[in-house]
């Protein structure tokens, strides 16, 4: 009986797949309503969402609450802006000289991990200053300095509530899944409607965007606290508040600080993109330079954003892994506070130096260094050499691959696509997964954005396929030796810190503004998790299994294809899942350099502050990502169960 039951999903899946194939082959004979959703079937989701937002904003008076919150955020931004780049606001103390900020960051790096991190963090801020980018960088950091503590506090509170009340966690998880699947622009449009444009909007959208990882890491950390630690605290007479604040949270310190790291990196990514809603800083400058195709200056700003991302990432990770050190018993006050005293000495010396030499206070644009000219010269020379290759590759990809593939996907009748996805879901997870797939794809069909969604599918599918061809062999090669694995994983860590905007610079240089540039940017961005999880999956194959296969006489090729890759496949699927999500996000951002997908329409919705349209488009992207996530995770879980059985 069990065999018969197991065969039923396969039979149903084949029946659905057969029906899909029949509909595709019979497309010329199908009525128009089965080829594309008819107008009467398209539901006015955008109008409904706009009506809800109008009710919340005007009738319910939510706009007064949001404006009050925006006012508090703006006051905090005025303070950080005054301290970091001298905006004329309270407390009227700034700007702090750049040499003092650089020395402070270097001391933070030294205190957490020694000279290497000190050189990276201090050197990053020296670079920013001498390149004349201080004001732009401080505009960016002034927002991060406000958004990060608020997001951390909010995420910590919601994470504690989710850990304490399982019912609240069950409500929270779908919201977090959806929030982490929405593209960046979908967050911006409601904020613009309620708050307007400018730095305060950038800070608020950054807070909203960066809260989810903090919630998840807080819940994870609290769950991992050993019961023995809690019992020891209770036996010492601690009440519930003391157990939480002095036992549970300190015991979950590492996971919580990793959450802080994620908040900081998410904040930087969003602040750079918030240039689309009037957020000044490095992102706005990079956007302007890319629009003007000033590659050398864009490269300069790109280096700064990358250095800032790497420095903040390394600092926050070092803080997460750093264990508090205590001075030896009987040590004097100077010995206990040696690093603090050194920092105070450096700060005092920095202020005196800046007072004596204005260059160390603010580097004027006329005094700044620039490598834009040499970069432009090198790029002109390089492009002169590779242009025949890139032009030929661009022509081939556009005319022979991308356009035919796009046209083929757009040619498919929508009912055939629905049935094919239902068949795939049924084959992987039975009737429930088939319904989940239909539940995610049907709203896209009913939204009226089917063709745009299919163009997004074509771009993402092409890019992920190419990323697989690059990432899988690279990961297999890297996993072959420990030294290679460490170097490649370090590179993946570094690439994952880059805000997505950065990936547009090299592809625009090589291919200009077209679909090839979009696909190339998505390929590079999406290949990173594939490489990482391939390396991790192959490294985590049990050594005893490999030894048993070797003793059976298996060759290296047989070990790879028959032992290591099958055992690593569940981990590889996690990497593929991450790659698809990265690709979806990057496609929406890459609409800036010209596409005809959902991203282009989302940017138009942002320009028109059309909340309904923007959220419908954002949810369409999120639903595609969640559907892929469901299918890959169900398949991965089934495969893992087979391997463990």
Coordinates of C-alpha atoms in Angstrom, one line a residue:
X1 CA 0.0 0.0 0.0
X2 CA 2.8 2.4 0.8
X3 CA 4.3 1.9 -2.7
X4 CA 0.9 2.7 -4.2
X5 CA 0.5 5.8 -2.2
X6 CA 4.0 7.0 -3.1
X7 CA 3.2 6.4 -6.8
X8 CA 0.1 8.7 -6.7
X9 CA 1.9 12.0 -6.5
X10 CA 4.1 11.0 -9.4
X11 CA 1.1 10.0 -11.5
X12 CA -0.7 13.2 -10.7
X13 CA 2.4 15.2 -11.5
X14 CA 2.8 13.5 -14.9
X15 CA -0.9 14.1 -15.7
X16 CA -0.5 17.9 -14.9
X17 CA 2.7 18.0 -16.9
X18 CA 1.1 16.3 -19.8
X19 CA -1.9 18.8 -19.7
X20 CA 0.6 21.7 -19.6
X21 CA 2.5 20.3 -22.7
X22 CA -0.8 19.8 -24.6
X23 CA -1.8 23.5 -23.9
X24 CA 1.6 24.7 -25.0
X25 CA 1.6 22.7 -28.2
X26 CA -2.0 23.7 -28.9
X27 CA -1.4 27.4 -28.2
X28 CA -2.4 28.5 -31.8
X29 CA -5.8 26.9 -31.2
X30 CA -6.4 28.3 -27.7
X31 CA -8.8 31.2 -27.0
X32 CA -7.1 34.4 -26.0
X33 CA -8.3 34.1 -22.4
X34 CA -6.1 31.0 -21.9
X35 CA -3.0 32.6 -23.5
X36 CA -3.0 35.7 -21.3
X37 CA -5.2 36.5 -18.4
X38 CA -8.3 38.3 -19.8
X39 CA -9.1 41.8 -18.6
X40 CA -12.1 40.7 -16.6
X41 CA -9.9 38.3 -14.6
X42 CA -7.3 41.0 -13.7
X43 CA -8.1 42.2 -10.2
X44 CA -7.4 45.8 -9.1
X45 CA -5.0 44.9 -6.3
X46 CA -3.2 48.3 -6.6
X47 CA -6.4 50.2 -6.2
X48 CA -7.4 48.2 -3.1
X49 CA -3.9 48.7 -1.5
X50 CA -4.1 52.5 -2.3
X51 CA -7.5 52.6 -0.7
X52 CA -6.2 50.9 2.5
X53 CA -3.2 53.3 2.6
X54 CA -5.5 56.3 2.1
X55 CA -7.7 55.1 5.0
X56 CA -4.7 54.5 7.2
X57 CA -3.1 57.8 6.3
X58 CA -6.0 60.2 6.2
X59 CA -9.0 58.7 8.0
X60 CA -7.2 56.8 10.7
X61 CA -4.6 59.6 11.1
X62 CA -1.6 57.4 10.9
X63 CA 0.2 60.1 9.0
X64 CA 0.4 62.1 12.3
X65 CA 2.1 59.2 14.0
X66 CA 4.6 58.6 11.2
X67 CA 5.4 62.3 11.0
X68 CA 6.0 62.4 14.7
X69 CA 8.4 59.4 14.4
X70 CA 10.0 61.0 11.4
X71 CA 10.5 64.2 13.4
X72 CA 12.3 62.2 16.1
X73 CA 14.5 60.5 13.5
X74 CA 15.2 63.8 11.9
X75 CA 16.3 65.3 15.2
X76 CA 18.7 62.3 15.7
X77 CA 20.0 62.8 12.1
X78 CA 20.6 66.4 12.8
X79 CA 22.8 65.5 15.8
X80 CA 24.9 62.9 13.9
X81 CA 25.1 65.2 10.8
X82 CA 26.4 68.0 13.0
X83 CA 29.1 65.8 14.6
X84 CA 30.2 64.0 11.4
X85 CA 30.1 66.6 8.7
X86 CA 29.2 69.9 10.4
X87 CA 25.6 70.4 9.5
X88 CA 24.4 73.5 11.4
X89 CA 22.3 71.8 14.0
X90 CA 22.4 70.9 17.7
X91 CA 24.8 70.2 19.5
X92 CA 26.9 72.6 17.3
X93 CA 30.1 70.8 18.1
X94 CA 31.0 69.4 14.7
X95 CA 32.4 68.5 12.4
X96 CA 34.8 66.2 14.2
X97 CA 38.2 66.3 12.3
X98 CA 38.6 63.4 10.0
X99 CA 41.9 62.5 11.6
X100 CA 40.1 62.0 15.0
X101 CA 37.5 59.8 13.4
X102 CA 40.2 57.7 11.6
X103 CA 42.2 57.3 14.8
X104 CA 39.0 56.3 16.7
X105 CA 38.1 53.6 14.1
X106 CA 41.7 52.4 14.0
X107 CA 41.7 52.0 17.8
X108 CA 38.4 50.1 17.7
X109 CA 39.9 47.7 15.2
X110 CA 43.0 47.3 17.3
X111 CA 41.0 46.7 20.5
X112 CA 38.9 44.0 18.8
X113 CA 41.4 42.1 16.6
X114 CA 44.8 43.8 16.5
X115 CA 46.9 45.7 14.0
X116 CA 45.5 44.2 10.8
X117 CA 42.0 45.3 11.5
X118 CA 43.3 48.6 12.8
X119 CA 45.1 49.2 9.5
X120 CA 41.9 48.3 7.5
X121 CA 39.5 50.5 9.5
X122 CA 41.9 53.4 10.0
X123 CA 43.1 53.2 6.4
X124 CA 39.6 53.2 5.1
X125 CA 38.8 56.5 6.7
X126 CA 42.1 58.0 5.7
X127 CA 41.3 57.0 2.1
X128 CA 37.9 58.6 2.3
X129 CA 39.4 61.9 3.6
X130 CA 42.3 62.3 1.2
X131 CA 40.1 61.4 -1.8
X132 CA 37.8 64.3 -0.9
X133 CA 34.8 62.1 -0.2
X134 CA 34.5 62.8 3.5
X135 CA 31.2 64.8 3.4
X136 CA 29.4 62.2 1.2
X137 CA 30.7 59.3 3.3
X138 CA 29.7 61.0 6.6
X139 CA 26.2 61.7 5.1
X140 CA 25.9 58.0 4.6
X141 CA 27.3 57.1 8.0
X142 CA 25.2 59.7 9.8
X143 CA 22.1 57.7 8.7
X144 CA 23.6 54.3 9.6
X145 CA 24.5 55.7 13.0
X146 CA 20.8 56.5 13.7
X147 CA 19.2 53.6 11.9
X148 CA 21.3 50.8 13.4
X149 CA 20.6 51.3 17.1
X150 CA 16.9 51.8 16.4
X151 CA 16.7 48.6 14.2
X152 CA 18.8 46.6 16.8
X153 CA 16.5 47.7 19.7
X154 CA 13.3 47.0 17.7
X155 CA 14.7 43.6 16.5
X156 CA 15.8 42.7 19.9
X157 CA 12.4 43.4 21.5
X158 CA 10.4 41.6 18.7
X159 CA 12.9 38.7 18.9
X160 CA 12.4 38.3 22.6
X161 CA 8.6 38.4 22.2
X162 CA 8.8 35.8 19.4
X163 CA 11.0 33.6 21.6
X164 CA 8.8 33.9 24.6
X165 CA 5.4 33.5 22.9
X166 CA 5.3 30.7 20.3
X167 CA 1.9 32.0 19.0
X168 CA 3.5 35.4 18.3
X169 CA 6.4 33.7 16.6
X170 CA 4.0 31.8 14.3
X171 CA 2.5 35.1 13.3
X172 CA 6.0 36.7 12.9
X173 CA 7.6 34.1 10.7
X174 CA 5.5 34.6 7.6
X175 CA 5.9 38.3 7.9
X176 CA 9.7 37.9 8.2
X177 CA 9.8 35.5 5.2
X178 CA 7.9 38.0 3.1
X179 CA 9.9 41.0 4.3
X180 CA 13.2 39.3 3.5
X181 CA 11.8 38.4 0.0
X182 CA 10.6 41.9 -0.9
X183 CA 13.0 43.9 -3.2
X184 CA 14.5 47.1 -1.8
X185 CA 12.3 49.5 -3.8
X186 CA 9.1 48.0 -2.3
X187 CA 10.1 49.3 1.1
X188 CA 10.7 52.8 -0.2
X189 CA 7.3 53.7 -1.7
X190 CA 5.1 53.6 1.4
X191 CA 7.8 55.5 3.3
X192 CA 7.8 58.2 0.7
X193 CA 4.0 58.5 0.8
X194 CA 3.9 58.8 4.6
X195 CA 7.1 60.8 5.2
X196 CA 8.3 62.3 1.9
X197 CA 11.8 62.2 0.5
X198 CA 15.2 63.1 2.0
X199 CA 17.5 61.8 4.8
X200 CA 14.7 61.0 7.3
X201 CA 13.0 58.8 4.7
X202 CA 16.2 57.1 4.0
X203 CA 16.8 56.4 7.7
X204 CA 13.2 55.1 8.2
X205 CA 13.3 52.8 5.2
X206 CA 16.7 51.6 6.4
X207 CA 15.3 50.8 9.9
X208 CA 12.4 48.8 8.4
X209 CA 14.6 46.9 6.0
X210 CA 17.3 45.9 8.5
X211 CA 15.1 44.7 11.4
X212 CA 14.2 41.1 10.2
X213 CA 17.7 39.6 10.5
X214 CA 18.0 41.0 14.1
X215 CA 14.7 39.4 15.0
X216 CA 15.8 36.0 13.7
X217 CA 19.2 36.0 15.3
X218 CA 17.7 37.1 18.7
X219 CA 15.3 34.2 18.6
X220 CA 18.0 31.8 17.5
X221 CA 20.4 33.0 20.3
X222 CA 17.9 32.7 23.1
X223 CA 16.9 29.2 22.0
X224 CA 20.6 28.1 22.1
X225 CA 21.1 29.1 25.7
X226 CA 21.8 26.0 27.7
X227 CA 19.2 25.1 30.4
X228 CA 22.0 24.6 33.0
X229 CA 23.0 28.3 32.6
X230 CA 19.4 29.4 33.3
X231 CA 19.1 27.0 36.3
X232 CA 22.3 28.5 37.8
X233 CA 20.9 32.0 37.5
X234 CA 17.6 31.0 39.1
X235 CA 19.5 29.2 41.9
X236 CA 21.4 32.4 42.5
X237 CA 18.1 34.1 43.3
X238 CA 17.6 36.0 40.0
X239 CA 14.1 37.1 39.1
X240 CA 12.6 36.8 35.6
X241 CA 13.9 40.3 34.6
X242 CA 17.4 39.5 35.9
X243 CA 17.4 36.1 34.3
X244 CA 16.6 37.7 30.9
X245 CA 19.0 40.7 31.2
X246 CA 21.9 39.2 33.1
X247 CA 21.8 35.5 32.1
X248 CA 19.9 34.8 28.8
X249 CA 20.9 37.8 26.8
X250 CA 24.6 37.7 27.8
X251 CA 24.6 33.9 27.0
X252 CA 23.2 34.7 23.6
X253 CA 25.7 37.5 23.0
X254 CA 27.4 36.0 20.0
X255 CA 24.2 35.4 18.0
X256 CA 22.8 38.8 18.9
X257 CA 26.0 40.5 17.8
X258 CA 26.0 38.6 14.6
X259 CA 22.5 40.1 14.2
X260 CA 24.0 43.5 14.8
X261 CA 26.5 42.8 12.0
X262 CA 23.6 41.9 9.7
X263 CA 21.8 45.1 10.6
X264 CA 24.8 47.2 9.8
X265 CA 25.4 45.6 6.4
X266 CA 21.7 45.7 5.5
X267 CA 21.7 49.4 6.6
X268 CA 24.6 50.2 4.3
X269 CA 23.0 48.4 1.4
X270 CA 19.8 50.3 1.8
X271 CA 21.3 53.7 2.5
X272 CA 23.2 53.4 -0.8
X273 CA 20.0 52.6 -2.7
X274 CA 18.0 55.2 -0.8
X275 CA 19.6 57.7 -3.1
X276 CA 16.5 57.0 -5.3
X277 CA 14.4 58.8 -2.7
X278 CA 16.6 61.8 -2.1
X279 CA 19.1 60.3 0.4
X280 CA 22.4 62.3 0.0
X281 CA 25.7 60.6 0.4
X282 CA 27.9 58.1 -1.5
X283 CA 24.9 56.3 -3.1
X284 CA 23.5 59.5 -4.6
X285 CA 26.9 60.5 -5.9
X286 CA 27.4 57.1 -7.4
X287 CA 24.0 57.2 -9.0
X288 CA 24.7 60.6 -10.6
X289 CA 28.1 59.4 -11.9
X290 CA 26.7 56.2 -13.4
X291 CA 23.9 58.1 -15.1
X292 CA 26.6 60.3 -16.6
X293 CA 28.8 57.3 -17.5
X294 CA 31.7 58.8 -15.7
X295 CA 33.5 55.5 -15.1
X296 CA 36.7 56.7 -13.4
X297 CA 34.8 58.8 -10.7
X298 CA 32.3 56.0 -10.3
X299 CA 35.1 53.6 -9.7
X300 CA 36.5 55.9 -7.0
X301 CA 33.1 56.1 -5.2
X302 CA 32.8 52.3 -5.7
X303 CA 36.1 51.7 -3.9
X304 CA 35.0 53.8 -1.0
X305 CA 31.7 52.0 -0.6
X306 CA 33.5 48.7 -0.8
X307 CA 36.1 49.7 1.7
X308 CA 33.4 51.0 4.1
X309 CA 31.4 47.9 3.7
X310 CA 34.4 45.6 4.4
X311 CA 35.6 47.7 7.3
X312 CA 32.1 47.8 9.0
X313 CA 31.6 44.1 8.4
X314 CA 35.0 43.1 9.8
X315 CA 34.6 45.4 12.8
X316 CA 31.1 44.1 13.7
X317 CA 32.1 40.5 13.2
X318 CA 35.2 41.0 15.4
X319 CA 32.9 42.5 18.0
X320 CA 30.6 39.4 17.8
X321 CA 33.5 37.0 18.3
X322 CA 35.5 39.1 20.8
X323 CA 35.3 37.8 24.3
X324 CA 35.4 40.4 27.1
X325 CA 38.9 40.6 28.7
X326 CA 39.4 41.3 32.4
X327 CA 42.5 42.8 33.9
X328 CA 44.6 40.8 36.3
X329 CA 43.8 41.0 40.0
X330 CA 45.7 43.9 41.6
X331 CA 46.4 45.7 38.3
X332 CA 46.5 49.4 38.5
X333 CA 44.0 51.8 37.0
X334 CA 46.3 52.7 34.1
X335 CA 46.9 49.0 33.2
X336 CA 43.1 48.4 33.4
X337 CA 42.3 51.3 31.0
X338 CA 45.4 51.3 28.8
X339 CA 43.6 51.2 25.5
X340 CA 41.1 53.9 26.6
X341 CA 43.9 56.2 27.6
X342 CA 45.8 55.6 24.3
X343 CA 42.6 56.5 22.4
X344 CA 42.1 59.6 24.5
X345 CA 45.7 60.6 23.8
X346 CA 45.1 60.1 20.0
X347 CA 41.9 62.1 20.1
X348 CA 43.6 65.0 21.8
X349 CA 46.6 64.8 19.4
X350 CA 44.1 64.7 16.5
X351 CA 42.2 67.8 17.6
X352 CA 45.5 69.7 18.2
X353 CA 46.8 68.6 14.8
X354 CA 43.5 69.6 13.0
X355 CA 43.6 73.0 14.8
X356 CA 47.2 73.6 13.7
X357 CA 46.9 72.2 10.1
X358 CA 43.4 72.7 8.5
X359 CA 44.1 69.8 6.1
X360 CA 43.7 67.4 9.0
X361 CA 40.3 68.9 9.8
X362 CA 38.7 68.9 6.4
X363 CA 40.3 68.1 3.1
X364 CA 39.0 70.6 0.5
X365 CA 38.1 69.4 -3.0
X366 CA 41.0 71.3 -4.4
X367 CA 43.4 69.4 -2.1
X368 CA 41.9 66.0 -2.7
X369 CA 43.6 63.2 -4.6
X370 CA 42.0 61.5 -7.5
X371 CA 42.6 58.3 -9.5
X372 CA 39.7 58.9 -11.9
X373 CA 42.0 60.1 -14.7
X374 CA 44.4 57.1 -14.6
X375 CA 41.4 54.8 -14.3
X376 CA 39.7 56.3 -17.3
X377 CA 43.0 56.0 -19.3
X378 CA 43.4 52.4 -18.3
X379 CA 39.8 51.6 -19.1
X380 CA 40.0 53.3 -22.5
X381 CA 43.1 51.2 -23.3
X382 CA 41.5 48.0 -21.9
X383 CA 38.2 48.6 -23.7
X384 CA 40.1 49.3 -26.9
X385 CA 41.7 45.8 -26.6
X386 CA 38.6 43.9 -25.5
X387 CA 35.9 45.9 -27.3
X388 CA 35.9 43.6 -30.3
X389 CA 35.4 40.6 -27.9
X390 CA 32.7 42.4 -25.8
X391 CA 30.9 43.8 -28.8
X392 CA 30.8 40.3 -30.4
X393 CA 29.8 38.7 -27.2
X394 CA 27.1 41.3 -26.6
X395 CA 25.7 40.8 -30.1
X396 CA 25.8 37.0 -29.8
X397 CA 24.1 37.0 -26.4
X398 CA 21.4 39.5 -27.3
X399 CA 20.5 38.1 -30.8
X400 CA 21.1 34.4 -30.3
X401 CA 20.4 33.7 -26.7
X402 CA 18.6 36.4 -24.7
X403 CA 16.0 37.7 -27.2
X404 CA 15.1 34.1 -28.4
X405 CA 14.8 32.9 -24.8
X406 CA 12.7 35.9 -23.8
X407 CA 10.4 35.5 -26.7
X408 CA 10.1 31.8 -26.0
X409 CA 9.1 32.4 -22.4
X410 CA 6.7 35.2 -23.4
X411 CA 5.1 32.9 -26.1
X412 CA 4.0 30.3 -23.4
X413 CA 0.3 30.4 -22.6
X414 CA -0.2 31.4 -18.9
X415 CA -2.4 28.4 -18.2
X416 CA 0.4 26.1 -19.4
X417 CA 2.8 27.8 -17.0
X418 CA 0.4 27.4 -14.1
X419 CA -0.1 23.7 -14.8
X420 CA 3.6 23.1 -15.3
X421 CA 4.4 24.7 -11.9
X422 CA 1.6 22.8 -10.2
X423 CA 3.1 19.6 -11.7
X424 CA 6.5 20.5 -10.4
X425 CA 5.2 21.2 -7.0
X426 CA 3.2 18.0 -6.9
X427 CA 6.2 16.0 -8.0
X428 CA 8.3 17.5 -5.2
X429 CA 5.9 17.8 -2.3
X430 CA 2.5 16.4 -3.3
X431 CA -0.8 18.2 -3.4
X432 CA 0.2 20.7 -0.8
X433 CA 3.2 21.9 -2.7
X434 CA 1.2 22.1 -5.9
X435 CA -1.3 24.4 -4.1
X436 CA 1.5 26.5 -2.6
X437 CA 2.9 27.0 -6.1
X438 CA -0.5 28.0 -7.5
X439 CA -1.0 30.2 -4.4
X440 CA 2.1 32.1 -5.3
X441 CA 1.8 32.3 -9.1
X442 CA -1.9 32.9 -9.5
X443 CA -1.9 36.4 -7.8
X444 CA 0.9 37.4 -10.3
X445 CA -1.4 36.3 -13.2
X446 CA -4.3 38.1 -11.7
X447 CA -2.4 41.3 -11.1
X448 CA -2.1 42.2 -14.8
X449 CA 1.8 42.1 -14.8
X450 CA 2.2 38.6 -16.3
X451 CA 4.5 39.6 -19.2
X452 CA 6.7 41.7 -17.0
X453 CA 6.9 38.9 -14.5
X454 CA 7.9 36.5 -17.3
X455 CA 10.7 38.8 -18.4
X456 CA 11.9 38.9 -14.9
X457 CA 11.8 35.0 -14.9
X458 CA 13.8 35.0 -18.1
X459 CA 16.5 37.3 -16.8
X460 CA 16.8 35.5 -13.4
X461 CA 16.7 32.1 -15.0
X462 CA 19.4 32.9 -17.5
X463 CA 21.6 34.6 -14.9
X464 CA 21.2 31.7 -12.4
X465 CA 22.0 29.1 -15.0
X466 CA 25.2 31.0 -16.0
X467 CA 26.0 31.5 -12.3
X468 CA 25.7 27.7 -11.9
X469 CA 28.1 27.1 -14.8
X470 CA 30.6 29.4 -13.1
X471 CA 30.0 28.8 -9.4
X472 CA 29.7 25.0 -9.2
X473 CA 33.0 24.2 -10.9
X474 CA 34.7 27.0 -9.0
X475 CA 33.3 25.6 -5.7
X476 CA 34.4 22.1 -6.6
X477 CA 37.9 23.3 -7.5
X478 CA 38.2 25.3 -4.2
X479 CA 37.0 22.4 -2.1
X480 CA 39.8 20.2 -3.4
X481 CA 42.3 21.8 -1.0
X482 CA 42.0 23.5 2.3
X483 CA 44.1 26.5 1.4
X484 CA 42.0 27.1 -1.7
X485 CA 38.8 26.7 0.2
X486 CA 39.8 29.2 2.8
X487 CA 40.9 31.8 0.2
X488 CA 37.7 31.3 -1.9
X489 CA 35.5 31.5 1.2
X490 CA 37.2 34.7 2.3
X491 CA 36.6 36.1 -1.2
X492 CA 32.9 35.1 -0.9
X493 CA 32.7 36.8 2.5
X494 CA 34.2 40.0 1.0
X495 CA 31.9 40.0 -2.1
X496 CA 28.8 39.5 0.1
X497 CA 29.6 42.7 2.0
X498 CA 29.4 44.8 -1.2
X499 CA 26.2 46.7 -1.7
X500 CA 24.5 45.5 -4.9
X501 CA 24.9 48.8 -6.6
X502 CA 28.7 48.2 -6.9
X503 CA 28.2 45.2 -9.2
X504 CA 26.8 47.6 -11.9
X505 CA 30.1 49.5 -12.3
X506 CA 32.3 46.9 -14.1
X507 CA 29.4 45.6 -16.3
X508 CA 28.5 49.1 -17.5
X509 CA 32.2 49.6 -18.3
X510 CA 32.4 46.4 -20.4
X511 CA 29.0 46.1 -22.0
X512 CA 27.3 49.5 -21.8
X513 CA 23.6 49.8 -20.8
X514 CA 21.7 46.8 -22.1
X515 CA 20.3 43.4 -21.2
X516 CA 23.8 41.8 -21.4
X517 CA 25.0 44.2 -18.7
X518 CA 22.0 43.4 -16.5
X519 CA 22.5 39.6 -16.9
X520 CA 26.3 40.0 -16.2
X521 CA 25.7 41.9 -13.0
X522 CA 23.2 39.4 -11.8
X523 CA 25.5 36.5 -12.7
X524 CA 28.3 37.9 -10.6
X525 CA 26.0 38.7 -7.7
X526 CA 24.2 35.3 -7.8
X527 CA 27.4 33.2 -8.2
X528 CA 28.7 34.1 -4.7
X529 CA 26.3 32.0 -2.6
X530 CA 26.6 29.1 -5.1
X531 CA 30.4 29.1 -4.7
X532 CA 30.1 29.4 -0.9
X533 CA 27.6 26.6 -0.4
X534 CA 29.4 24.3 -2.9
X535 CA 32.6 24.6 -0.9
X536 CA 30.8 24.2 2.5
X537 CA 28.8 21.3 1.3
X538 CA 31.8 19.3 -0.1
X539 CA 33.9 20.1 3.0
X540 CA 31.2 18.8 5.3
X541 CA 30.9 15.4 3.7
X542 CA 31.8 12.8 6.4
X543 CA 35.5 11.8 6.0
X544 CA 34.6 8.2 6.9
X545 CA 32.2 7.9 3.9
X546 CA 34.9 9.2 1.6
X547 CA 37.5 6.7 3.1
X548 CA 35.0 3.8 2.7
X549 CA 34.5 4.7 -1.0
X550 CA 38.3 5.0 -1.5
X551 CA 38.9 1.6 0.0
X552 CA 36.2 0.2 -2.4
X553 CA 38.5 1.4 -5.2
X554 CA 36.5 4.5 -6.3
X555 CA 38.5 6.9 -8.6
X556 CA 38.5 10.6 -7.9
X557 CA 35.9 11.2 -10.5
X558 CA 33.7 8.5 -9.0
X559 CA 34.2 10.0 -5.5
X560 CA 33.1 13.4 -6.7
X561 CA 30.0 12.3 -8.8
X562 CA 28.9 9.3 -6.8
X563 CA 29.7 10.2 -3.2
X564 CA 30.6 13.8 -2.4
X565 CA 28.2 15.7 -4.7
X566 CA 25.2 13.5 -3.8
X567 CA 25.9 13.9 -0.1
X568 CA 26.5 17.7 -0.5
X569 CA 23.4 18.1 -2.6
X570 CA 21.1 19.4 0.2
X571 CA 23.6 22.1 1.0
X572 CA 24.0 22.9 -2.7
X573 CA 20.3 23.5 -2.9
X574 CA 20.5 26.1 -0.1
X575 CA 23.1 27.8 -2.2
X576 CA 20.9 27.7 -5.3
X577 CA 18.0 29.1 -3.2
X578 CA 20.2 32.0 -2.0
X579 CA 21.4 32.5 -5.6
X580 CA 17.8 32.9 -6.9
X581 CA 16.9 35.4 -4.1
X582 CA 20.1 37.4 -4.8
X583 CA 19.3 37.3 -8.6
X584 CA 15.7 38.6 -8.0
X585 CA 17.0 41.5 -5.9
X586 CA 19.7 42.3 -8.4
X587 CA 17.4 42.3 -11.4
X588 CA 15.2 44.9 -9.7
X589 CA 18.1 47.1 -8.9
X590 CA 19.7 46.6 -12.4
X591 CA 16.5 48.0 -13.9
X592 CA 18.4 51.3 -13.3
X593 CA 20.5 50.5 -16.4
X594 CA 17.7 49.4 -18.6
X595 CA 15.3 46.4 -18.5
X596 CA 11.7 45.8 -19.3
X597 CA 10.8 43.7 -16.3
X598 CA 9.1 44.3 -12.9
X599 CA 12.1 46.4 -11.8
X600 CA 11.5 49.0 -14.4
X601 CA 7.8 49.3 -13.4
X602 CA 8.8 49.4 -9.7
X603 CA 11.1 52.4 -10.4
X604 CA 8.2 54.1 -12.2
X605 CA 6.0 53.4 -9.2
X606 CA 8.6 54.9 -6.9
X607 CA 8.9 58.1 -9.1
X608 CA 5.1 58.4 -9.0
X609 CA 4.8 57.4 -5.3
X610 CA 2.2 54.9 -6.3
X611 CA 2.0 52.6 -3.2
X612 CA -0.5 50.2 -4.6
X613 CA 1.4 49.5 -7.9
X614 CA 4.8 49.4 -6.0
X615 CA 3.6 46.9 -3.5
X616 CA 1.9 44.7 -6.1
X617 CA 5.1 44.5 -8.1
X618 CA 7.2 43.9 -4.9
X619 CA 4.9 41.1 -3.8
X620 CA 5.1 39.6 -7.3
X621 CA 8.9 39.4 -6.9
X622 CA 8.6 38.1 -3.3
X623 CA 6.1 35.4 -4.4
X624 CA 8.4 34.2 -7.1
X625 CA 11.2 34.0 -4.6
X626 CA 9.1 32.3 -1.9
X627 CA 7.8 29.7 -4.5
X628 CA 11.4 28.8 -5.5
X629 CA 12.4 28.7 -1.8
X630 CA 9.5 26.3 -1.0
X631 CA 10.3 24.0 -3.8
X632 CA 14.0 23.8 -3.2
X633 CA 13.7 23.5 0.6
X634 CA 11.1 20.7 0.2
X635 CA 13.2 18.9 -2.2
X636 CA 16.3 19.4 -0.1
X637 CA 14.5 18.1 3.0
X638 CA 13.3 15.0 1.2
X639 CA 16.8 14.4 -0.1
X640 CA 18.3 14.8 3.3
X641 CA 15.8 12.4 4.8
X642 CA 16.8 9.8 2.2
X643 CA 20.5 10.2 2.9
X644 CA 20.0 10.0 6.6
X645 CA 17.7 7.0 6.3

